[in-house]
């Protein structure tokens, strides 16, 4: 699953920033991540993931409509991935020991 995500889905997400050679050399900060260097027509381009440096996301927000661009080597339609950062542990701990009202009312499951 990780290979599918990294090689197929992630390049199709709007999480990439492409810089021309002059934009790359004029960056006011040092980037330790190695860019993907490619040629677009006769122009040398450098591509980074927006998470490669803290300053890339604000730059991508200004440069692109969706806060980033698809990777230059992505194939297929764009992908938008939604995540959730909450979880419930012991989901059924109180399930069969709860008070149930006449109309099926139950107490909320604590998080």
One Martini backbone bead per residue (centre of mass of N, CA, C, O) as a GRO file, in nm:
protein
  111
    1UNK     BB    1   0.054   0.064  -0.018
    2UNK     BB    2   0.292   0.260  -0.009
    3UNK     BB    3   0.374   0.245  -0.305
    4UNK     BB    4   0.111   0.354  -0.421
    5UNK     BB    5   0.115   0.622  -0.280
    6UNK     BB    6   0.406   0.729  -0.368
    7UNK     BB    7   0.383   0.654  -0.695
    8UNK     BB    8   0.069   0.744  -0.758
    9UNK     BB    9  -0.076   0.955  -0.563
   10UNK     BB   10   0.122   1.185  -0.473
   11UNK     BB   11   0.183   1.309  -0.762
   12UNK     BB   12  -0.145   1.386  -0.788
   13UNK     BB   13  -0.104   1.591  -0.582
   14UNK     BB   14  -0.116   1.924  -0.435
   15UNK     BB   15   0.240   1.903  -0.332
   16UNK     BB   16   0.394   2.084  -0.549
   17UNK     BB   17   0.698   2.262  -0.651
   18UNK     BB   18   0.795   2.477  -0.917
   19UNK     BB   19   1.123   2.583  -1.028
   20UNK     BB   20   1.324   2.778  -1.153
   21UNK     BB   21   1.650   2.840  -1.164
   22UNK     BB   22   1.628   3.134  -1.060
   23UNK     BB   23   1.442   3.073  -0.818
   24UNK     BB   24   1.628   2.870  -0.678
   25UNK     BB   25   1.883   3.065  -0.647
   26UNK     BB   26   1.689   3.295  -0.488
   27UNK     BB   27   1.666   3.161  -0.235
   28UNK     BB   28   1.663   3.264   0.118
   29UNK     BB   29   1.718   2.949   0.152
   30UNK     BB   30   1.804   2.631   0.260
   31UNK     BB   31   1.798   2.317   0.088
   32UNK     BB   32   1.835   1.971   0.168
   33UNK     BB   33   1.671   1.876  -0.045
   34UNK     BB   34   1.641   1.693  -0.332
   35UNK     BB   35   1.574   1.772  -0.639
   36UNK     BB   36   1.381   1.757  -0.927
   37UNK     BB   37   1.535   1.753  -1.233
   38UNK     BB   38   1.417   1.935  -1.526
   39UNK     BB   39   1.276   1.978  -1.857
   40UNK     BB   40   1.094   2.267  -1.996
   41UNK     BB   41   1.185   2.265  -2.282
   42UNK     BB   42   1.440   2.521  -2.224
   43UNK     BB   43   1.384   2.478  -1.907
   44UNK     BB   44   1.503   2.464  -1.593
   45UNK     BB   45   1.379   2.250  -1.334
   46UNK     BB   46   1.245   2.246  -0.991
   47UNK     BB   47   1.134   1.990  -0.762
   48UNK     BB   48   0.913   2.003  -0.476
   49UNK     BB   49   0.801   1.935  -0.180
   50UNK     BB   50   0.623   2.117   0.053
   51UNK     BB   51   0.778   1.948   0.299
   52UNK     BB   52   1.092   2.023   0.252
   53UNK     BB   53   0.994   2.316   0.353
   54UNK     BB   54   0.846   2.568   0.535
   55UNK     BB   55   0.835   2.780   0.277
   56UNK     BB   56   0.675   2.626   0.049
   57UNK     BB   57   0.376   2.653   0.124
   58UNK     BB   58   0.347   2.964   0.101
   59UNK     BB   59   0.443   2.971  -0.193
   60UNK     BB   60   0.222   2.779  -0.310
   61UNK     BB   61  -0.024   2.950  -0.223
   62UNK     BB   62   0.054   3.186  -0.423
   63UNK     BB   63   0.108   3.019  -0.699
   64UNK     BB   64  -0.143   2.830  -0.631
   65UNK     BB   65  -0.471   2.738  -0.596
   66UNK     BB   66  -0.404   2.450  -0.411
   67UNK     BB   67  -0.110   2.475  -0.268
   68UNK     BB   68  -0.025   2.333  -0.539
   69UNK     BB   69   0.112   2.084  -0.749
   70UNK     BB   70   0.160   1.865  -0.964
   71UNK     BB   71   0.359   1.656  -1.076
   72UNK     BB   72   0.544   1.636  -1.368
   73UNK     BB   73   0.507   1.291  -1.359
   74UNK     BB   74   0.209   1.278  -1.362
   75UNK     BB   75  -0.070   1.052  -1.393
   76UNK     BB   76  -0.370   1.167  -1.430
   77UNK     BB   77  -0.578   1.256  -1.208
   78UNK     BB   78  -0.642   1.430  -0.955
   79UNK     BB   79  -0.576   1.416  -0.596
   80UNK     BB   80  -0.779   1.401  -0.295
   81UNK     BB   81  -0.684   1.389   0.048
   82UNK     BB   82  -0.840   1.268   0.335
   83UNK     BB   83  -0.821   1.312   0.689
   84UNK     BB   84  -0.790   1.168   1.026
   85UNK     BB   85  -0.705   1.252   1.387
   86UNK     BB   86  -0.914   1.056   1.512
   87UNK     BB   87  -0.987   0.822   1.786
   88UNK     BB   88  -1.126   0.509   1.905
   89UNK     BB   89  -1.099   0.334   2.191
   90UNK     BB   90  -1.283   0.089   2.277
   91UNK     BB   91  -1.567   0.090   2.128
   92UNK     BB   92  -1.724  -0.166   2.302
   93UNK     BB   93  -1.713  -0.126   2.614
   94UNK     BB   94  -2.036   0.000   2.656
   95UNK     BB   95  -2.251  -0.131   2.468
   96UNK     BB   96  -2.401  -0.364   2.673
   97UNK     BB   97  -2.399  -0.142   2.947
   98UNK     BB   98  -2.622   0.045   2.863
   99UNK     BB   99  -2.854   0.269   2.882
  100UNK     BB  100  -3.196   0.230   2.759
  101UNK     BB  101  -3.443   0.377   2.625
  102UNK     BB  102  -3.760   0.363   2.497
  103UNK     BB  103  -3.633   0.514   2.215
  104UNK     BB  104  -3.307   0.434   2.212
  105UNK     BB  105  -3.145   0.582   2.409
  106UNK     BB  106  -2.802   0.702   2.445
  107UNK     BB  107  -2.503   0.744   2.539
  108UNK     BB  108  -2.221   0.877   2.478
  109UNK     BB  109  -1.922   0.803   2.356
  110UNK     BB  110  -1.631   0.812   2.488
  111UNK     BB  111  -1.293   0.958   2.413
   0.00000   0.00000   0.00000
